Coordinates of C-alpha atoms in Angstrom, one line a residue:
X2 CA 21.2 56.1 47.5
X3 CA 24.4 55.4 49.9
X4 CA 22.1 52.0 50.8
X5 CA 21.8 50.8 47.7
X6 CA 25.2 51.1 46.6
X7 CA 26.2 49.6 50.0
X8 CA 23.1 46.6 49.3
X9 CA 24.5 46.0 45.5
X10 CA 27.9 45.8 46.6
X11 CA 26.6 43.0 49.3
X12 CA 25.0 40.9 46.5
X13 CA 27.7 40.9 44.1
X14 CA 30.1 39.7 47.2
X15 CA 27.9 36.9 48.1
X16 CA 27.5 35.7 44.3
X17 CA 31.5 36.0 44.2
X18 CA 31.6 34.1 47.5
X19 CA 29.4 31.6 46.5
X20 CA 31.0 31.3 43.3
X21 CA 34.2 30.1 45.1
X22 CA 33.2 27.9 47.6
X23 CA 30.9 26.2 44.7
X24 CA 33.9 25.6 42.9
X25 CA 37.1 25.8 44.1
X26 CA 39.4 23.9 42.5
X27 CA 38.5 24.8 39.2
X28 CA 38.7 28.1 39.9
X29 CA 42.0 27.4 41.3
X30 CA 43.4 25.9 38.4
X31 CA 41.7 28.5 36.5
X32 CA 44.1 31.1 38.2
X33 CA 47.0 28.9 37.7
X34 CA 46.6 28.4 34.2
X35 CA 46.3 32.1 33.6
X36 CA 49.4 32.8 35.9
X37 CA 51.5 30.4 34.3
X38 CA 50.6 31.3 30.6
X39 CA 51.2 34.9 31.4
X40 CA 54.6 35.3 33.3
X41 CA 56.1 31.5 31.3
X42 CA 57.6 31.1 35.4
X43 CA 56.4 28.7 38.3
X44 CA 54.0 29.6 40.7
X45 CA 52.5 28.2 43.9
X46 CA 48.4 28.7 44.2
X47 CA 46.6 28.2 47.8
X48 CA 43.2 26.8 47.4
X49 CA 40.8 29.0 47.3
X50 CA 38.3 26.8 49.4
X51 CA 38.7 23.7 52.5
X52 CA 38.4 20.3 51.2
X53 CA 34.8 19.5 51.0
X54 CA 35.6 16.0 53.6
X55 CA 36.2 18.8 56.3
X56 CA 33.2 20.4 56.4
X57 CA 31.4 19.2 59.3
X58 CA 28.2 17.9 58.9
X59 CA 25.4 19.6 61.1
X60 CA 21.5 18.0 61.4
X61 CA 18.2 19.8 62.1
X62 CA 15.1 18.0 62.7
X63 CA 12.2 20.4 63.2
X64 CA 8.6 19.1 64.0
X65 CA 5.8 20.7 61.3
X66 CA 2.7 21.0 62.4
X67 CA -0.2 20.6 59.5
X68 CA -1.9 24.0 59.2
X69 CA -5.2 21.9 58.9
X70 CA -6.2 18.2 60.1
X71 CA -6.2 14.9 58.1
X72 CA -9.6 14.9 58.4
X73 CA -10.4 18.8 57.0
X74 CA -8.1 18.1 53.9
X75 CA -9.9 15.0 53.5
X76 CA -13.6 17.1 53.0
X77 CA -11.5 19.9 51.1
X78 CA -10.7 17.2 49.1
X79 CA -14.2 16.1 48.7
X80 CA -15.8 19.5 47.7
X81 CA -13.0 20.2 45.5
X82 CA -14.7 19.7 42.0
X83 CA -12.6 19.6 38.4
X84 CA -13.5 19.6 34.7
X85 CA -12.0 17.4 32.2
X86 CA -11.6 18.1 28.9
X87 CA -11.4 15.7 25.6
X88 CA -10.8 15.7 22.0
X89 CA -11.5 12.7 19.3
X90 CA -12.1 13.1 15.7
X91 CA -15.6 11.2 14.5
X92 CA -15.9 8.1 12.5
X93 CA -18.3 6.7 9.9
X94 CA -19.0 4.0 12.1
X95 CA -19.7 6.1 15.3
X96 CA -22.6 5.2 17.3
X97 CA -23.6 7.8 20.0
X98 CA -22.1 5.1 22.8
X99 CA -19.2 4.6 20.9
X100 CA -18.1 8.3 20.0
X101 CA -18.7 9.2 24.0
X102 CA -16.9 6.3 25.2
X103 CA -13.8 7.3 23.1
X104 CA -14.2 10.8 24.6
X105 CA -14.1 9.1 28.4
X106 CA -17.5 10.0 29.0
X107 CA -20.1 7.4 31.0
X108 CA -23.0 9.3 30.7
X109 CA -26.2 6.8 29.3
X110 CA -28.3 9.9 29.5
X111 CA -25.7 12.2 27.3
X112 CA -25.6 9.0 24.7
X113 CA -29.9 8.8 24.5
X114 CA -29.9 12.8 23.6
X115 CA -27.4 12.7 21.2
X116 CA -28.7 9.5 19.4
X117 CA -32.5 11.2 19.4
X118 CA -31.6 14.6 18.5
X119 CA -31.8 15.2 14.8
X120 CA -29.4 18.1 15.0
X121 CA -26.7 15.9 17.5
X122 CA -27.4 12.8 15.1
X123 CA -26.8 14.7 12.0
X124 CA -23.8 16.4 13.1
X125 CA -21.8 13.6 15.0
X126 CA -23.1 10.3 13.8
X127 CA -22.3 9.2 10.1
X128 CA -19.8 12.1 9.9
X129 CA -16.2 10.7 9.6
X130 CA -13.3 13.6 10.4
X131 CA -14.8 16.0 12.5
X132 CA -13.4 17.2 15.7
X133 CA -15.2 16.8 18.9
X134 CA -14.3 18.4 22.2
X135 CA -16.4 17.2 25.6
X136 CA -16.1 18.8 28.9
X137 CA -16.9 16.6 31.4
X138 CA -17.2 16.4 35.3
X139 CA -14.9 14.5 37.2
X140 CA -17.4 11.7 37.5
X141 CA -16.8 11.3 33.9
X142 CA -20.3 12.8 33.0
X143 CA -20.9 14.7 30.3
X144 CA -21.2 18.8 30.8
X145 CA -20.6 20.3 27.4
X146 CA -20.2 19.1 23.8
X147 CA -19.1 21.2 20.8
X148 CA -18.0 20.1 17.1
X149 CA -17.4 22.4 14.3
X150 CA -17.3 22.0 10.5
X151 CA -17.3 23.4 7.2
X152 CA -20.4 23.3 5.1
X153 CA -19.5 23.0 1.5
X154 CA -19.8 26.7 -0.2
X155 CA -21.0 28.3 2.5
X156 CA -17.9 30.1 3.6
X157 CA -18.3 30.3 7.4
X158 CA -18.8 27.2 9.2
X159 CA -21.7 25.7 11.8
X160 CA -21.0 24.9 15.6
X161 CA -22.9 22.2 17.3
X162 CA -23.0 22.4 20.9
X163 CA -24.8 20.1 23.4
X164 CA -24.7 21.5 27.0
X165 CA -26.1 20.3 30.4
X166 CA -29.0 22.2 31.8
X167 CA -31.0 21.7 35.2
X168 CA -33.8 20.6 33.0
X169 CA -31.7 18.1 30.9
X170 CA -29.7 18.3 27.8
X171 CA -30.1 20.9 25.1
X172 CA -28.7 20.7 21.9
X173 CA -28.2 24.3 19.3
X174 CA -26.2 24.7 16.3
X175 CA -24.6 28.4 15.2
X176 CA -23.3 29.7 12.2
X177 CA -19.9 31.8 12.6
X178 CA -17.1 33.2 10.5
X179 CA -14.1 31.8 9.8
X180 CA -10.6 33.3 10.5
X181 CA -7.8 33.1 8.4
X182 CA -4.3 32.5 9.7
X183 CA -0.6 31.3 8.9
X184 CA 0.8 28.5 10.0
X185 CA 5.2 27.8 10.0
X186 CA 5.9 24.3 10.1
X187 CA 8.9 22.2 9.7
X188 CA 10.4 18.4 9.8
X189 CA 13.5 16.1 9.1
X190 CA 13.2 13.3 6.5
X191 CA 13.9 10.1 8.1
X192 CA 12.3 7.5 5.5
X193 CA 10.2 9.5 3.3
X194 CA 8.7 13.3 2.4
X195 CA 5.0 12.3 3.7
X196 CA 6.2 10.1 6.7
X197 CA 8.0 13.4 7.7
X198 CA 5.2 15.7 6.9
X199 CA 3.2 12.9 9.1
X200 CA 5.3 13.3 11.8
X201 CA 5.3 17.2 11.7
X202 CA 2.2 17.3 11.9
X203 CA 1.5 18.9 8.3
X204 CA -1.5 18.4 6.4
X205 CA -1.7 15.9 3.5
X206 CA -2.6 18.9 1.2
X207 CA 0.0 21.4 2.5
X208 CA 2.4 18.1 2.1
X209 CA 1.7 17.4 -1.6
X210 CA 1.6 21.3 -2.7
X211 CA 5.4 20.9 -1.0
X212 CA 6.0 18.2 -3.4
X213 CA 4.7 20.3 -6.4
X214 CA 6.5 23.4 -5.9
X215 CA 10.3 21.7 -5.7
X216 CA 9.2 18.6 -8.1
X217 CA 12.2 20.3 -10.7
X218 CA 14.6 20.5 -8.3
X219 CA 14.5 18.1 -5.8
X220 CA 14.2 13.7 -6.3
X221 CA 11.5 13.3 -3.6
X222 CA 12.2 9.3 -4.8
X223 CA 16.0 9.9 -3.4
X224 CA 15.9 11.5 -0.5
X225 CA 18.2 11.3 2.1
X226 CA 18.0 10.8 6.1
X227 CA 18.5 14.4 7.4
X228 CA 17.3 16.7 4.8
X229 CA 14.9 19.2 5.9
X230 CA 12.1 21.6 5.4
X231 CA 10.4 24.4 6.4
X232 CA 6.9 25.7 5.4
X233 CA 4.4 28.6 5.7
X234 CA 1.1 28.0 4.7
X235 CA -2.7 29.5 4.7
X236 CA -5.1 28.1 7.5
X237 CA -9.0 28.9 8.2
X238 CA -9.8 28.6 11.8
X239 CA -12.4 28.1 13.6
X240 CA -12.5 28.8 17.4
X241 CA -8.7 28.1 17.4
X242 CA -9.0 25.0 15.2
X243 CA -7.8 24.7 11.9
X244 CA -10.9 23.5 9.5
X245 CA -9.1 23.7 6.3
X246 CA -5.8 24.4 4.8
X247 CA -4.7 27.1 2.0
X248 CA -1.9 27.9 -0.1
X249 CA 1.5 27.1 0.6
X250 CA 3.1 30.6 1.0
X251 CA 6.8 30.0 1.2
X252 CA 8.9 27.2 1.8
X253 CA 12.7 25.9 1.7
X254 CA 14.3 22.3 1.1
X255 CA 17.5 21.4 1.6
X256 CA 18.7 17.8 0.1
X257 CA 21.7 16.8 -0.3
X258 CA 23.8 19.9 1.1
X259 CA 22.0 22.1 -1.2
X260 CA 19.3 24.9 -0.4
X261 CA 16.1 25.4 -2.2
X262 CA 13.4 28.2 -1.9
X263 CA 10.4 29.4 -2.8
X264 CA 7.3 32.1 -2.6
X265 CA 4.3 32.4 -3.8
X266 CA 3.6 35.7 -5.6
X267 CA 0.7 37.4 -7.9
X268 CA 1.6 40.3 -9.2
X269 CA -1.5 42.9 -10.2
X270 CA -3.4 41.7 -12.6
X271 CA -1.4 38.5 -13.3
X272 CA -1.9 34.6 -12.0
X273 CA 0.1 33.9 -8.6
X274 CA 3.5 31.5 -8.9
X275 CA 6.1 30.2 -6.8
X276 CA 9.4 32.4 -7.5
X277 CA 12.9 32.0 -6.5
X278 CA 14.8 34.6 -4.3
X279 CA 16.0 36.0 -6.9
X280 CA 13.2 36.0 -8.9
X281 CA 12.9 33.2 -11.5
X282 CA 9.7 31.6 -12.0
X283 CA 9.6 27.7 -10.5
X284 CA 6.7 27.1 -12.2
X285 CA 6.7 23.9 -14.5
X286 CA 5.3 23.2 -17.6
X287 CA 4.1 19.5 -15.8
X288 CA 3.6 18.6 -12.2
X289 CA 5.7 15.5 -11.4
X290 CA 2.2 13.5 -10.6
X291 CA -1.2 13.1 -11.7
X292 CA -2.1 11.8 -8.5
X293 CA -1.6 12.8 -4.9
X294 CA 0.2 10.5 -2.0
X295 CA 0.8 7.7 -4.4
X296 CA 3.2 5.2 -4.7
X297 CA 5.1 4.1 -8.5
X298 CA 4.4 0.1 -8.8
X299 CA 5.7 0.2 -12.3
X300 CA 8.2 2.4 -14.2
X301 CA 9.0 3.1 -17.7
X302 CA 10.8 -0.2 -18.6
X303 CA 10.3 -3.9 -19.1
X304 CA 8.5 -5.5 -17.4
X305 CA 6.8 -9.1 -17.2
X306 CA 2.3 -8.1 -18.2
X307 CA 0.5 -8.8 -15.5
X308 CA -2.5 -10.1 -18.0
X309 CA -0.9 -11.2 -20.7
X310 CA 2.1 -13.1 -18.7
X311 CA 5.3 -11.5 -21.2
X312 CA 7.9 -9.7 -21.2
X313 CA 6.5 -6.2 -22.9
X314 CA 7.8 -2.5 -22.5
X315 CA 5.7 -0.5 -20.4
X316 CA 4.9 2.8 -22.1
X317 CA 4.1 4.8 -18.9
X318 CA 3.9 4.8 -14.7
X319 CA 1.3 3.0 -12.7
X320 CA 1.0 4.7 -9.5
X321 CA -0.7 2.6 -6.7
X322 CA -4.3 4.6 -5.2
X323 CA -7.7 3.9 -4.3
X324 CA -10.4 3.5 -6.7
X325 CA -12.1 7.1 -6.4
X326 CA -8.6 9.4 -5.3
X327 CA -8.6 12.3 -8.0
X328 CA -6.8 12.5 -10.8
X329 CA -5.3 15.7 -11.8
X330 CA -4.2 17.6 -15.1
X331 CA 0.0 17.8 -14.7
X332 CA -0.4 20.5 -17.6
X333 CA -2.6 23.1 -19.0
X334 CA -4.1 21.4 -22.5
X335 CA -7.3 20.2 -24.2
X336 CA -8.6 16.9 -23.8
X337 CA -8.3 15.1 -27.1
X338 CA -9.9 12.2 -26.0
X339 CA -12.6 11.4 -23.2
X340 CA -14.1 7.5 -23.1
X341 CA -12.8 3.6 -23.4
X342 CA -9.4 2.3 -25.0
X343 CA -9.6 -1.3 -25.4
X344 CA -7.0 -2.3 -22.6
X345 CA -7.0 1.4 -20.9
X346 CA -10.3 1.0 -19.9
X347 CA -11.5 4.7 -19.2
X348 CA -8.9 7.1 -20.4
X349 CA -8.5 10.8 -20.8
X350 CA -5.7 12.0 -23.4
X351 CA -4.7 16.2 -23.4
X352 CA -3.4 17.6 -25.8
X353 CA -0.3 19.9 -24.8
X354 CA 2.1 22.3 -26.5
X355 CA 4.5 21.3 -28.9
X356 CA 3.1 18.1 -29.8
X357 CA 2.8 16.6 -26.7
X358 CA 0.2 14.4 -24.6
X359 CA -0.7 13.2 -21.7
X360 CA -2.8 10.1 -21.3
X361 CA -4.5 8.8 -18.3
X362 CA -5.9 5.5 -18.0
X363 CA -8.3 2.5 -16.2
X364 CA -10.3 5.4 -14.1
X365 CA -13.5 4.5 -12.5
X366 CA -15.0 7.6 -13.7
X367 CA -14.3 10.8 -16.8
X368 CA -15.4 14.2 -15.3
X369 CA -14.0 16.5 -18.8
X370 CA -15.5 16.2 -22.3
X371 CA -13.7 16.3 -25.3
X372 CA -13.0 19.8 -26.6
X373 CA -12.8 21.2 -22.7
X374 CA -9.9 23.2 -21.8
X375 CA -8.5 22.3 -18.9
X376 CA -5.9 23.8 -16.5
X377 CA -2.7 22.2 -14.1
X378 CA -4.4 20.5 -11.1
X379 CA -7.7 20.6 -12.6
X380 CA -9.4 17.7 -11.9
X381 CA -10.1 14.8 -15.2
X382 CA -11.5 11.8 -13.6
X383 CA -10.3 9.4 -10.1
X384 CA -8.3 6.1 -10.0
X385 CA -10.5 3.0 -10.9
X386 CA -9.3 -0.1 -12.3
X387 CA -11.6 -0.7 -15.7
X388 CA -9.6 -2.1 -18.4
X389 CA -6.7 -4.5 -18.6
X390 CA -6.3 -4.3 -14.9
X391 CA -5.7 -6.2 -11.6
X392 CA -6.4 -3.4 -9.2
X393 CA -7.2 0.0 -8.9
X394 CA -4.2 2.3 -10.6
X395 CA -3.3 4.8 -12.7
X396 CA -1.7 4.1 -15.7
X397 CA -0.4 7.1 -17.0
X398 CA 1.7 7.8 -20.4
X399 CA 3.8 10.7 -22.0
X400 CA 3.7 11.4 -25.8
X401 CA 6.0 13.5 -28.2
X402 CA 5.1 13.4 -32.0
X403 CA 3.5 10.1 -31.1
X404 CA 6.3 8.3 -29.2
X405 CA 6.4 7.2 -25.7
X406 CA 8.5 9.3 -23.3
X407 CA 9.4 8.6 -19.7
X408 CA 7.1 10.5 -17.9
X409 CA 9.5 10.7 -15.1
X410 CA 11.0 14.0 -17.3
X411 CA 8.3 15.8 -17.8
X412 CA 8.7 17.8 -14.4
X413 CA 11.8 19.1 -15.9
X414 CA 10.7 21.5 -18.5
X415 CA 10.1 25.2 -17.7
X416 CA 6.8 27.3 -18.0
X417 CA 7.1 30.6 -16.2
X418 CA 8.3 34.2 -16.6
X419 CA 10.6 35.8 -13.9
X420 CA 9.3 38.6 -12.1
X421 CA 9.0 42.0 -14.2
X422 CA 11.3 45.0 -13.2
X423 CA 8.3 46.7 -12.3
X424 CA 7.3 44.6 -9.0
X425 CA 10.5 43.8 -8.1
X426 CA 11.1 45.7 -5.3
X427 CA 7.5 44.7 -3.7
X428 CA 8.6 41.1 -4.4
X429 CA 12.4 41.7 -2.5
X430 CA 10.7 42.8 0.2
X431 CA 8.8 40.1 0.6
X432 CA 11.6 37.8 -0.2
X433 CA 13.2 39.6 3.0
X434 CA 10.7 39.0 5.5
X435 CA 10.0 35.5 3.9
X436 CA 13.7 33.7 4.4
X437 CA 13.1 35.7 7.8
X438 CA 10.0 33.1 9.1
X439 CA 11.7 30.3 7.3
X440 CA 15.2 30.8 8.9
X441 CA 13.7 30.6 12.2
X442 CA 11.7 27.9 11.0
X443 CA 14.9 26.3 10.1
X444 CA 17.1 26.9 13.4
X445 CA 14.2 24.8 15.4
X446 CA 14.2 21.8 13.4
X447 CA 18.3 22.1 14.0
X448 CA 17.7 22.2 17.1
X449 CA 15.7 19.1 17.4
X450 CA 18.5 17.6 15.2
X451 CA 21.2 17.8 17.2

């Protein structure tokens, strides 16, 4: 015991000792400081440590002796074998050369199995978005292959590996379960909501249910550089990798020096929302757009027809998308109208509460009937560009009594409950652990800010 009193008492003296010759003056003026500030008199103060220029300087040159020759390390060197590893997502134009030549792999015999295997062929080739992970030798031949997908409706997913065998190449395709998980993910904006979801790394559906859930609070067209967001959201893996994303589970937003937040909760019985904190409902009547990750090419004003060459006021929003992206119900309603407008070209028109409509125009294809009821998000048709139009769009229109609205407002009104007494405390305690993940979410994308 006596030692290691005695061996403590040794360390802390070196640290102290080290501590002063490390830095001597500013201790030194540390001491003064104090002195001087305590007794308000004049004091003289010895340095602590000799000037660094009188140190004297001593060299020591030592001969080391390799523990093996040039020449052993050299054949260590030679035996010593490594494995590689390499990931590239697939393309609709892969070829079985081109996909292992992306992965780094110069193998003419790995290329001639995959391109005359049905189940490699069908799996890799002609498959655009798939991840692909090779482990190769350090000859850059291929060793082992695996890709993994998600069938439609099946509810697992498949894993194709190819693998190296004495014999040759062999190729076998499993069936396994997925795993559900959470993800936490957060971002600055520099120039826009998506390009800082892009840069985050967060999926373009987690991005756009992000979009949804603050659309009545926060002007994703007016953001500005430096606000910031945090998200949770649902994941199903598979082998580690994320095949498809979920529902957003919480999330915050600040803009503009204010805070926004949100959960998603179902309470027994009832339809899941997003809530507030403190319990309001944040569901809309309207989602601020019928289409995903679009952009507006023409607002709610005059503006010079791009057919017709005049000045005429434009009833609605054209928002700029592929012929074929999905166009989506903002509102629960019933359609009203499913077919061809004259100048709309194909166009779907819901009926909503208190005498409202929605309309939704030039689409390359109608997917409801009239009559159908149809639900928020639920899909009516995709962009196309049939009608009185130069290129694919949506043109989309809001209606009160008859009249044109700007469908720029329609995000504003209300159309949820707050939570009942009855669940509250279940939902406060989830509200607690919530701002918990997002404030640590939070505090790392500060961190990167500063």
């Amino acid at each position: 015991m006596i030692n290691g009193i005695l061996a403590a008492e040794e360390l802390i003296a070196s640290r102290v000792a080290h501590t002063f010759r490390t830095y001597p003056k500013q201790i030194t003026a540390a001491i003064a400081a104090l002195l001087l500030s305590a007794g308000g008199g004049a004091f003289a103060v010895a340095s602590l440590g000799p000037d660094a220029a009188e140190i004297p300087v001593k060299q020591v040159f030592e001969a080391v002796a390799p523990s093996t020759s040039f020449a052993d390390q050299i054949e260590a060197l030679d035996a010593h074998s490594f494995t590689l590893f390499r990931t590239e997502i697939t393309r609709s134009s892969d070829t079985a050369e081109a996909l292992l030549q992306r992965l780094g792999l110069a193998d003419p015999a790995a290329a001639a199995f995959v391109r005359g295997n049905a189940d490699a062929r069908a799996a890799l080739l002609s498959r655009p978005g798939r991840t692909v992970t090779a482990e190769a030798t350090q000859e850059n031949a291929l060793k082992k292959l695996s890709a993994r997908w998600m069938p439609d409706g099946d509810g697992g997913f498949k894993r194709l590996v190819v693998e190296k065998t004495p014999t040759g190449f062999r190729a076998r395709t499993e069936t396994d379960a997925l795993t559900p998980g959470t993800r936490l993910a957060s971002g600055v904006v520099r120039t826009s909501l998506f390009a800082a979801t892009d840069d985050a790394r967060i999926p373009d559906p987690v991005a756009s249910q992000l979009a949804d859930v603050f659309s009545g609070d926060v002007d994703f067209r007016s953001l500005r550089k430096g606000d910031r967001f945090a998200v949770v959201y649902e994941t199903l893996d598979a082998d580690g990798q994320t095949l498809r994303t979920g529902r957003v589970l919480s999330a915050e937003f600040e803009s503009n020096g204010k805070l926004y937040q949100a959960l998603w909760y179902q309470e027994p019985g009832q339809k899941g929302g997003y809530y507030r904190p403190n319990g309001d409902s944040l569901r809309r009547a309207y989602l601020s757009s019928p289409v995903e990750f679009s952009r507006v090419t023409s607002g709610f004003a005059m503006r010079l027809h791009p057919i017709l060459n005049s000045w005429r006021q434009h009833h609605g929003i054209d928002f700029a998308a592929p012929t074929g992206t999905p166009v989506r119900a903002v509102g629960d309603g019933t359609v009203e109208f499913a077919g061809t407008q004259n100048g709309y070209g194909n166009i779907v028109i819901l009926k909503h509460h208190n005498n409202q409509e929605t309309a939704y125009a030039h689409l390359s294809r109608v997917d409801v009937k009239v009559g159908q009821s149809v639900s928020q998000s639920q899909t009516l048709g995709a962009v196309g560009s049939t009608g009185w139009a130069t290129g694919p769009h949506l043109h989309f229109e809001f209606r009160v009594n008859g009249e044109y609205h700007d469908p720029a407002t329609i995000a504003q009104q209300d159309g949820g409950a707050p939570i009942t007494a009855a669940n509250r405390p279940a939902f406060e305690r989830l509200a607690l652990a919530t701002r918990t993940e997002l404030s640590a979410a939070f505090s790392v994308v500060q961190a990167s800010a500063d």
